[in-house]
Coordinates of C-alpha atoms in Angstrom, one line a residue:
M9 CA -46.8 133.3 87.0
A10 CA -49.3 132.8 89.8
G11 CA -52.1 134.9 88.4
S12 CA -51.1 135.1 84.7
A13 CA -54.1 137.8 82.6
R14 CA -55.9 137.1 82.5
L15 CA -55.4 135.8 88.9
S16 CA -55.5 132.3 90.3
A17 CA -58.5 132.7 92.5
F18 CA -60.9 134.0 89.8
R19 CA -58.9 133.6 86.6
G20 CA -58.1 135.2 84.8
E21 CA -55.8 135.7 84.1
G22 CA -58.0 136.9 85.9
R23 CA -60.5 135.5 84.9
A24 CA -62.1 138.3 82.8
C25 CA -65.3 137.5 81.0
I26 CA -63.9 139.5 78.2
G27 CA -65.1 137.0 75.6
V28 CA -68.7 137.5 76.4
M29 CA -68.3 141.2 76.5
I30 CA -66.7 141.2 73.1
L31 CA -69.6 139.3 71.7
A32 CA -72.2 141.3 73.4
E33 CA -70.6 144.6 72.1
N34 CA -70.3 143.1 68.7
K35 CA -74.0 142.3 68.6
S36 CA -75.1 145.8 69.5
W37 CA -72.5 147.3 67.2
H38 CA -73.7 145.2 64.3
R39 CA -77.3 146.3 64.9
R40 CA -76.2 150.0 64.9
V41 CA -74.1 150.0 61.7
G42 CA -76.0 147.4 59.7
S43 CA -73.6 144.4 59.9
K44 CA -70.9 146.2 58.0
F45 CA -68.8 143.1 57.6
G46 CA -71.6 140.9 56.4
P47 CA -73.1 137.6 57.5
G48 CA -71.0 135.5 59.8
S49 CA -68.8 138.4 60.9
L50 CA -69.7 137.8 64.5
E51 CA -68.6 134.2 64.3
R52 CA -65.4 135.2 62.5
D53 CA -64.7 137.8 65.2
S54 CA -65.2 135.1 67.8
A55 CA -62.7 132.8 66.1
W56 CA -60.1 135.6 65.9
S57 CA -60.7 136.4 69.5
L58 CA -60.4 132.7 70.5
G59 CA -57.1 132.4 68.6
T60 CA -55.7 135.5 70.3
N61 CA -56.7 134.2 73.7
L62 CA -55.1 130.8 73.2
I63 CA -51.8 132.3 72.0
S64 CA -51.7 134.9 74.8
R65 CA -52.1 132.1 77.4
A66 CA -49.5 130.0 75.6
S67 CA -46.9 132.8 76.3
T68 CA -47.5 132.7 80.0
L69 CA -47.4 128.9 80.0
L70 CA -44.2 128.8 78.1
L71 CA -42.5 131.1 80.7
L72 CA -43.7 129.1 83.7
F73 CA -42.9 125.6 82.4
Y74 CA -39.5 126.7 81.2
A75 CA -38.7 128.4 84.4
A76 CA -39.9 125.4 86.4
A77 CA -37.7 123.1 84.5
V78 CA -34.5 125.3 84.6
L79 CA -34.5 127.1 87.9
P80 CA -33.9 125.4 91.2
R81 CA -37.2 124.6 92.9
A82 CA -36.7 127.0 95.8
E83 CA -35.8 129.8 93.4
F84 CA -38.7 129.0 91.2
G85 CA -41.0 129.4 94.3
V86 CA -39.6 132.9 94.8
L87 CA -40.4 133.7 91.2
V88 CA -44.0 132.6 91.8
L89 CA -44.2 135.0 94.7
A90 CA -42.6 137.9 92.8
Q91 CA -45.2 137.4 90.0
A92 CA -48.0 137.3 92.5
T93 CA -46.8 140.6 93.8
V94 CA -47.0 142.1 90.3
Y95 CA -50.5 140.8 89.8
L96 CA -51.5 142.1 93.3
I97 CA -50.7 145.7 92.1
F98 CA -51.8 145.2 88.5
P99 CA -55.6 145.9 89.1
F100 CA -54.7 149.1 90.8
A101 CA -52.5 150.2 87.9
L102 CA -55.1 149.3 85.3
A103 CA -58.0 150.8 87.3
G104 CA -60.7 149.0 85.2
L105 CA -59.5 150.7 82.0
N106 CA -59.5 147.4 80.1
L107 CA -63.3 147.2 80.3
S108 CA -64.0 150.9 79.9
G109 CA -61.7 151.1 76.9
T110 CA -63.4 148.2 75.2
R111 CA -66.9 149.4 75.8
M112 CA -66.3 153.1 74.9
A113 CA -64.4 152.3 71.8
A114 CA -67.2 150.0 70.7
S115 CA -69.9 152.6 71.6
Y116 CA -68.3 155.3 69.4
A117 CA -67.4 152.9 66.5
E118 CA -69.7 154.9 64.1
D119 CA -67.6 158.0 64.6
D120 CA -64.0 157.1 63.7
K121 CA -62.5 160.4 64.8
L122 CA -64.3 160.3 68.2
A123 CA -63.5 156.7 68.7
W124 CA -59.8 157.3 68.2
T125 CA -60.0 160.4 70.5
V126 CA -61.3 158.1 73.2
S127 CA -58.5 155.5 72.6
V128 CA -55.8 158.2 72.8
Q129 CA -57.4 159.5 76.1
S130 CA -57.6 155.9 77.4
L131 CA -53.9 155.4 76.8
Q132 CA -53.1 158.8 78.4
V133 CA -55.0 158.0 81.6
T134 CA -53.4 154.5 81.6
L135 CA -50.0 156.1 81.4
A136 CA -50.9 158.3 84.4
T137 CA -52.2 155.4 86.5
T138 CA -49.2 153.2 85.5
I139 CA -46.7 155.9 86.6
V140 CA -48.5 156.3 89.9
A141 CA -48.6 152.5 90.5
V142 CA -44.9 152.0 89.5
V143 CA -43.8 154.8 91.8
C144 CA -45.9 153.5 94.7
T145 CA -44.5 150.0 94.1
A146 CA -40.9 151.1 94.0
M147 CA -41.3 153.1 97.2
G148 CA -43.4 150.6 99.1
W149 CA -41.8 147.4 97.9
H150 CA -40.4 146.5 101.3
W151 CA -43.8 146.9 102.9
I152 CA -45.6 145.0 100.2
T153 CA -43.2 142.0 100.3
R154 CA -43.0 142.0 104.1
I155 CA -46.4 140.3 104.1
A156 CA -44.8 137.3 102.5
G157 CA -41.8 137.5 104.8
R158 CA -39.3 136.4 102.2
E159 CA -35.9 138.2 102.1
E160 CA -35.3 136.8 98.6
L161 CA -37.6 139.5 97.1
D162 CA -34.6 141.9 96.9
E163 CA -33.9 145.2 95.2
G164 CA -33.2 143.7 91.8
I165 CA -36.5 141.9 91.8
R166 CA -38.2 145.2 92.8
W167 CA -37.1 147.0 89.6
T168 CA -37.8 144.1 87.2
S169 CA -41.3 143.8 88.9
C170 CA -41.9 147.5 88.2
L171 CA -40.8 147.0 84.6
Q172 CA -43.2 144.0 84.2
L173 CA -46.0 145.9 85.9
A174 CA -45.7 148.9 83.5
T175 CA -45.5 146.8 80.3
L176 CA -48.4 144.5 81.4
T177 CA -50.7 147.4 82.2
L178 CA -50.0 149.4 79.1
S179 CA -50.3 146.3 76.9
T180 CA -53.6 145.3 78.4
S181 CA -55.0 148.8 78.0
V182 CA -54.0 149.1 74.3
C183 CA -55.3 145.7 73.4
S184 CA -58.7 146.4 75.1
V185 CA -59.2 149.4 72.8
M186 CA -58.4 147.2 69.8
T187 CA -61.1 144.8 71.1
G188 CA -63.6 147.6 71.1
F189 CA -62.7 148.4 67.5
K190 CA -62.9 144.7 66.7
R191 CA -59.4 144.7 65.3
F192 CA -59.1 141.0 66.1
R193 CA -56.5 140.3 63.4
V194 CA -54.3 143.0 64.8
L195 CA -54.7 141.5 68.2
L196 CA -53.8 138.0 66.9
W197 CA -50.6 139.3 65.3
A198 CA -49.8 141.2 68.4
S199 CA -50.2 138.0 70.5
I200 CA -48.0 136.1 68.0
A201 CA -45.3 138.9 68.4
G202 CA -45.5 138.5 72.1
L203 CA -45.2 134.7 71.9
V204 CA -42.2 135.0 69.6
G205 CA -40.6 137.6 71.9
M206 CA -41.1 135.3 74.8
A207 CA -39.7 132.2 73.0
I208 CA -36.6 134.0 71.8
S209 CA -35.8 135.8 75.0
V210 CA -36.7 133.4 77.8
P211 CA -33.8 131.0 77.5
Y212 CA -31.1 133.7 77.5
T213 CA -32.8 136.0 80.2
I214 CA -33.4 133.1 82.7
A215 CA -29.9 131.7 82.1
T216 CA -28.3 135.1 82.8
G217 CA -30.7 136.6 85.3
G218 CA -32.7 133.9 87.0
I219 CA -35.8 135.3 88.6
R220 CA -35.1 138.8 87.3
G221 CA -34.5 137.4 83.8
A222 CA -37.9 135.6 83.8
Q223 CA -39.6 138.9 84.6
V224 CA -37.6 140.7 81.8
A225 CA -38.8 138.0 79.4
A226 CA -42.4 138.6 80.5
S227 CA -41.8 142.3 80.0
I228 CA -40.4 141.7 76.5
C229 CA -43.6 139.7 75.7
H230 CA -45.9 142.4 76.8
G231 CA -43.8 145.1 75.1
A232 CA -43.8 143.2 71.8
T233 CA -47.6 142.9 72.0
M234 CA -48.1 146.5 72.7
A235 CA -45.5 147.7 70.1
T236 CA -47.3 145.7 67.4
V237 CA -50.6 147.4 68.1
L238 CA -49.0 150.8 68.3
V239 CA -47.0 150.4 65.1
H240 CA -50.1 149.2 63.2
N241 CA -52.1 152.2 64.4
R242 CA -49.2 154.7 64.5
R243 CA -51.1 157.3 62.5
H244 CA -53.5 157.7 65.4
Y245 CA -51.3 156.9 68.4
K246 CA -48.6 159.4 67.5
R247 CA -51.0 162.0 68.9
I248 CA -50.7 160.6 72.4
F249 CA -48.1 163.1 73.6
M250 CA -49.6 166.0 71.5
A251 CA -53.2 165.7 72.5
M252 CA -54.3 167.7 75.5
P253 CA -55.7 165.6 78.4
D254 CA -59.5 165.6 78.6
F255 CA -60.0 165.1 82.3
E256 CA -63.8 164.7 81.9
M257 CA -63.1 161.8 79.6
W258 CA -60.6 160.4 82.1
R259 CA -63.3 160.5 84.7
R260 CA -65.7 158.7 82.5
L261 CA -63.2 156.0 81.6
L262 CA -62.3 155.5 85.3
S263 CA -65.9 155.3 86.4
V264 CA -67.0 152.5 84.1
G265 CA -65.3 149.6 85.9
G266 CA -67.6 149.5 88.9
P267 CA -68.0 146.0 90.5
T268 CA -65.6 144.5 88.0
Y269 CA -62.8 146.7 89.3
F270 CA -63.5 145.7 92.9
V271 CA -63.7 142.0 92.2
T272 CA -60.5 142.0 90.2
I273 CA -58.7 143.7 93.2
L274 CA -60.3 141.2 95.6
A275 CA -59.0 138.4 93.4
G276 CA -55.5 139.7 93.5
V277 CA -55.5 140.3 97.2
T278 CA -56.9 136.8 97.9
N279 CA -54.3 135.2 95.7
Y280 CA -51.4 137.1 97.2
L281 CA -52.5 136.4 100.8
A282 CA -52.8 132.7 100.0
L283 CA -49.3 132.5 98.5
S284 CA -47.9 134.7 101.3
L285 CA -49.3 132.2 103.8
M286 CA -47.7 129.4 101.9
A287 CA -44.4 131.3 101.8
R288 CA -44.3 131.6 105.5
Q289 CA -44.5 127.9 106.1
A290 CA -41.4 125.8 106.8
N291 CA -41.1 124.7 103.2
G292 CA -42.5 127.8 101.8
T293 CA -40.8 128.3 98.5
L294 CA -40.9 124.6 97.7
D295 CA -44.6 124.6 98.3
L296 CA -45.0 127.7 96.1
A297 CA -43.1 126.0 93.3
A298 CA -45.2 122.8 93.5
Y299 CA -48.4 124.8 93.7
A300 CA -47.5 126.9 90.6
V301 CA -46.7 123.8 88.5
C302 CA -49.9 122.0 89.5
D303 CA -52.0 125.1 89.0
R304 CA -50.6 125.6 85.5
V305 CA -51.5 122.0 84.6
R306 CA -55.0 122.8 85.8
Q307 CA -55.0 126.0 83.7
V308 CA -54.2 123.8 80.6
L309 CA -57.2 121.6 81.5
I310 CA -59.6 124.5 81.8
L311 CA -58.2 126.6 78.9
P312 CA -60.0 124.9 75.9
M313 CA -63.5 125.1 77.4
T314 CA -63.3 128.6 78.9
A315 CA -61.7 130.0 75.8
A316 CA -64.3 128.4 73.4
A317 CA -67.5 128.7 75.4
P318 CA -68.2 132.5 74.9
A319 CA -68.9 131.9 71.2
A320 CA -71.7 129.6 72.0
L321 CA -72.9 131.5 75.1
S322 CA -73.2 134.7 73.2
H323 CA -76.4 133.3 71.6
L324 CA -78.1 133.1 75.0
S325 CA -79.2 136.7 75.0
S326 CA -81.5 136.0 72.1
A327 CA -82.5 132.5 72.9
G328 CA -85.9 131.4 74.3
G329 CA -86.5 128.9 77.1
A330 CA -86.1 125.5 75.3
R331 CA -83.2 126.7 73.1
R332 CA -81.5 128.4 76.0
S333 CA -81.6 125.1 78.0
G334 CA -80.3 123.2 75.1
I335 CA -77.3 125.6 74.7
I336 CA -76.5 125.2 78.4
R337 CA -76.7 121.4 78.2
R338 CA -74.5 121.3 75.2
I339 CA -71.9 123.4 76.9
E340 CA -72.1 121.1 80.0
G341 CA -71.6 118.1 77.7
G342 CA -68.6 119.8 76.1
A343 CA -67.1 120.4 79.5
A344 CA -67.5 116.7 80.3
V345 CA -65.6 115.7 77.2
V346 CA -63.0 118.5 77.0
T347 CA -62.2 118.9 80.7
V348 CA -63.2 115.7 82.6
L349 CA -61.5 113.2 80.4
P350 CA -58.2 115.0 80.1
S351 CA -58.3 115.5 83.9
I352 CA -58.6 111.7 84.3
L353 CA -55.6 111.3 82.0
V354 CA -53.6 113.8 84.0
I355 CA -54.3 112.0 87.3
A356 CA -53.3 108.7 85.7
A357 CA -50.1 110.1 84.2
G358 CA -49.3 112.4 87.1
G359 CA -46.0 110.9 87.9
F360 CA -44.8 111.1 84.3
L361 CA -45.9 114.8 84.0
L362 CA -44.1 115.8 87.2
A363 CA -41.0 114.0 86.2
L364 CA -40.7 116.3 83.2
F365 CA -39.7 119.1 85.5
G366 CA -36.8 117.0 86.8
Q367 CA -36.4 118.8 90.2
G368 CA -38.0 116.6 92.8
F369 CA -41.6 117.4 92.0
D370 CA -42.5 113.7 92.5
D371 CA -43.7 114.5 96.0
S372 CA -46.5 116.7 94.5
R373 CA -48.6 113.8 93.1
L374 CA -51.4 114.4 95.6
L375 CA -51.4 118.1 94.8
L376 CA -51.6 117.5 91.1
T377 CA -54.5 115.1 91.6
M378 CA -56.4 117.6 93.6
A379 CA -55.8 120.3 91.0
A380 CA -56.9 118.1 88.2
V381 CA -60.1 117.1 90.1
G382 CA -60.7 120.8 90.7
A383 CA -60.6 121.7 87.0
T384 CA -64.2 120.6 86.4
P385 CA -65.9 122.7 89.1
Y386 CA -63.6 125.6 88.1
V387 CA -64.8 125.3 84.5
L388 CA -68.5 125.0 85.4
N389 CA -68.3 127.9 87.8
T390 CA -66.8 130.0 85.0
L391 CA -69.3 128.9 82.4
Y392 CA -72.3 129.4 84.6
G393 CA -71.0 132.9 85.4
Y394 CA -70.8 133.5 81.7
V395 CA -74.5 132.5 81.5
L396 CA -75.5 135.1 84.1
I397 CA -73.5 137.8 82.2
A398 CA -75.1 136.8 78.9
D399 CA -78.5 137.1 80.6
G400 CA -77.7 140.6 81.8
R401 CA -77.6 139.5 85.5
V402 CA -74.3 141.2 86.3
S403 CA -75.2 142.0 89.9
E404 CA -75.9 138.3 90.6
R405 CA -72.6 137.4 89.1
F406 CA -71.0 140.0 91.3
G407 CA -72.7 138.5 94.4
F408 CA -71.5 135.0 93.6
D409 CA -67.9 136.3 93.1
L410 CA -68.1 137.9 96.5
G411 CA -69.4 134.7 98.1
L412 CA -66.6 132.7 96.5
A413 CA -64.0 135.1 97.7
A414 CA -65.5 134.8 101.2
I415 CA -65.2 131.0 101.1
L416 CA -61.6 131.2 99.9
L417 CA -60.6 133.8 102.5
V418 CA -62.2 132.0 105.4
G419 CA -61.1 128.5 104.4
M420 CA -57.6 129.1 103.3
V421 CA -56.1 130.4 106.5
P422 CA -56.5 127.3 108.7
L423 CA -56.1 124.8 105.8
I424 CA -52.9 126.4 104.5
S425 CA -51.5 126.6 108.0
M426 CA -52.1 122.8 108.4
Y427 CA -51.5 121.4 104.9
G428 CA -49.7 124.1 102.9
A429 CA -50.3 124.1 99.2
E430 CA -52.7 121.1 99.5
G431 CA -54.8 123.2 101.9
Y432 CA -55.1 126.0 99.4
V433 CA -56.0 123.7 96.5
G434 CA -58.5 122.0 98.7
T435 CA -60.0 125.3 99.6
Q436 CA -60.3 126.2 95.9
L437 CA -61.9 122.8 95.2
L438 CA -64.6 123.3 97.9
G439 CA -65.2 126.9 97.0
F440 CA -65.6 126.4 93.2
T441 CA -67.7 123.3 93.7
A442 CA -70.1 125.2 96.1
A443 CA -70.2 128.2 93.7
A444 CA -70.9 126.0 90.7
I445 CA -73.8 124.2 92.4
A446 CA -75.3 127.5 93.5
L447 CA -74.9 129.1 90.1
R448 CA -76.5 126.1 88.4
S449 CA -79.6 126.4 90.5
R450 CA -79.8 130.1 89.5
I451 CA -79.4 129.8 85.8
R452 CA -82.4 127.5 85.6
E453 CA -84.5 130.6 85.9
S454 CA -85.0 132.5 82.6
P455 CA -83.6 136.0 82.7
K456 CA -86.0 138.9 83.2
T457 CA -84.2 140.9 80.5
N458 CA -82.1 140.1 77.5
D459 CA -80.0 143.2 77.7
P460 CA -76.4 142.0 77.9
G461 CA -75.2 145.2 79.6
L462 CA -71.7 145.8 80.8
V463 CA -70.2 142.5 82.0
S464 CA -67.9 142.1 84.9
A465 CA -64.5 140.6 85.1
R466 CA -63.4 137.8 87.2

């Protein structure tokens, strides 16, 4: 919920710059194997990837909006906190294997046997890290949730959170390997299976189980996605439990994440601390519910641009000065049309949108307005970060991510204490605006290298 794939501070759901990585890997792969799929295959792959991304996010939005409309507002706030707890632990369970799996599968694409050996080892090590993370979560649930100070995070929620954590981690790892193989059609069908599973299960599970039912629905979505990929590649993946672990390969897979892994963990910790601070306020769960609804409206506003931009930005690595500037200006113009105008409409129709949830969210009009205003700097910050990654300036992007995290951590404590959810959204607005301005000044400089390198996640 809070922190859906892609984490609310850096989304992406968290926000991973996986689109740019896909395109960068595709370019190098096409050079190595002679454009096996012919002219335009890069663009087709980008379109498949975009469709997969949109459908995957639609699943999380469906769960949140349905839960917000059906559950009592205070109970929905507890669900938001439970989801944030899952996404706090998720980066530790995944251990950067989404990025390493994608990169290594793409690197060995010429050798089909070796590539599938890597994929099997990737899933084996993910199983190991997932088991460790689930056991630690189950044993330390009381201490983890004690930070938020909410007794509602009971034993039942502990076990459904463990289930969701396991399915989310394994599904993400399996799909990342398919990304490296450029099996985008498989990923699209897997995302559709997840969406169908969510749509079928969520009314019944929430009606019968409330918060726990919502987490079960999310687990069904992740499980359906993973099962589709595994069934499609069953000839290879049936070796998972027969193949001997290659610990040297495990070490290599776990070492690739680097700064990406650290930033993803930092994003999860920042998000969880912010929501925990909100939960400890007098109207904690009500504030959490309002924040989650307004944040998801903001995610809808930023979704089209952040999902579509990587296809255009992938050309930056081979673009010269004037063409490079033209691409960036067109992306900025697209952001103005696709993000700014809808944000204005959301602000104007805020009362109507909040009334759709029918549970007293009408007192969140100011919060929704702030979230809508913050969508534009959020998008620009993400797009400019993509530019740095396409330029091969990964370390600079990492530095800006750290700076943004510092702004959020320093600013959110006093502002949340004084203003609750409005304080956190205000902190995000200031942080992303400052980061976008600073990033814009940096991308004016042409890159010293056109090597796309290994990108980082947000």
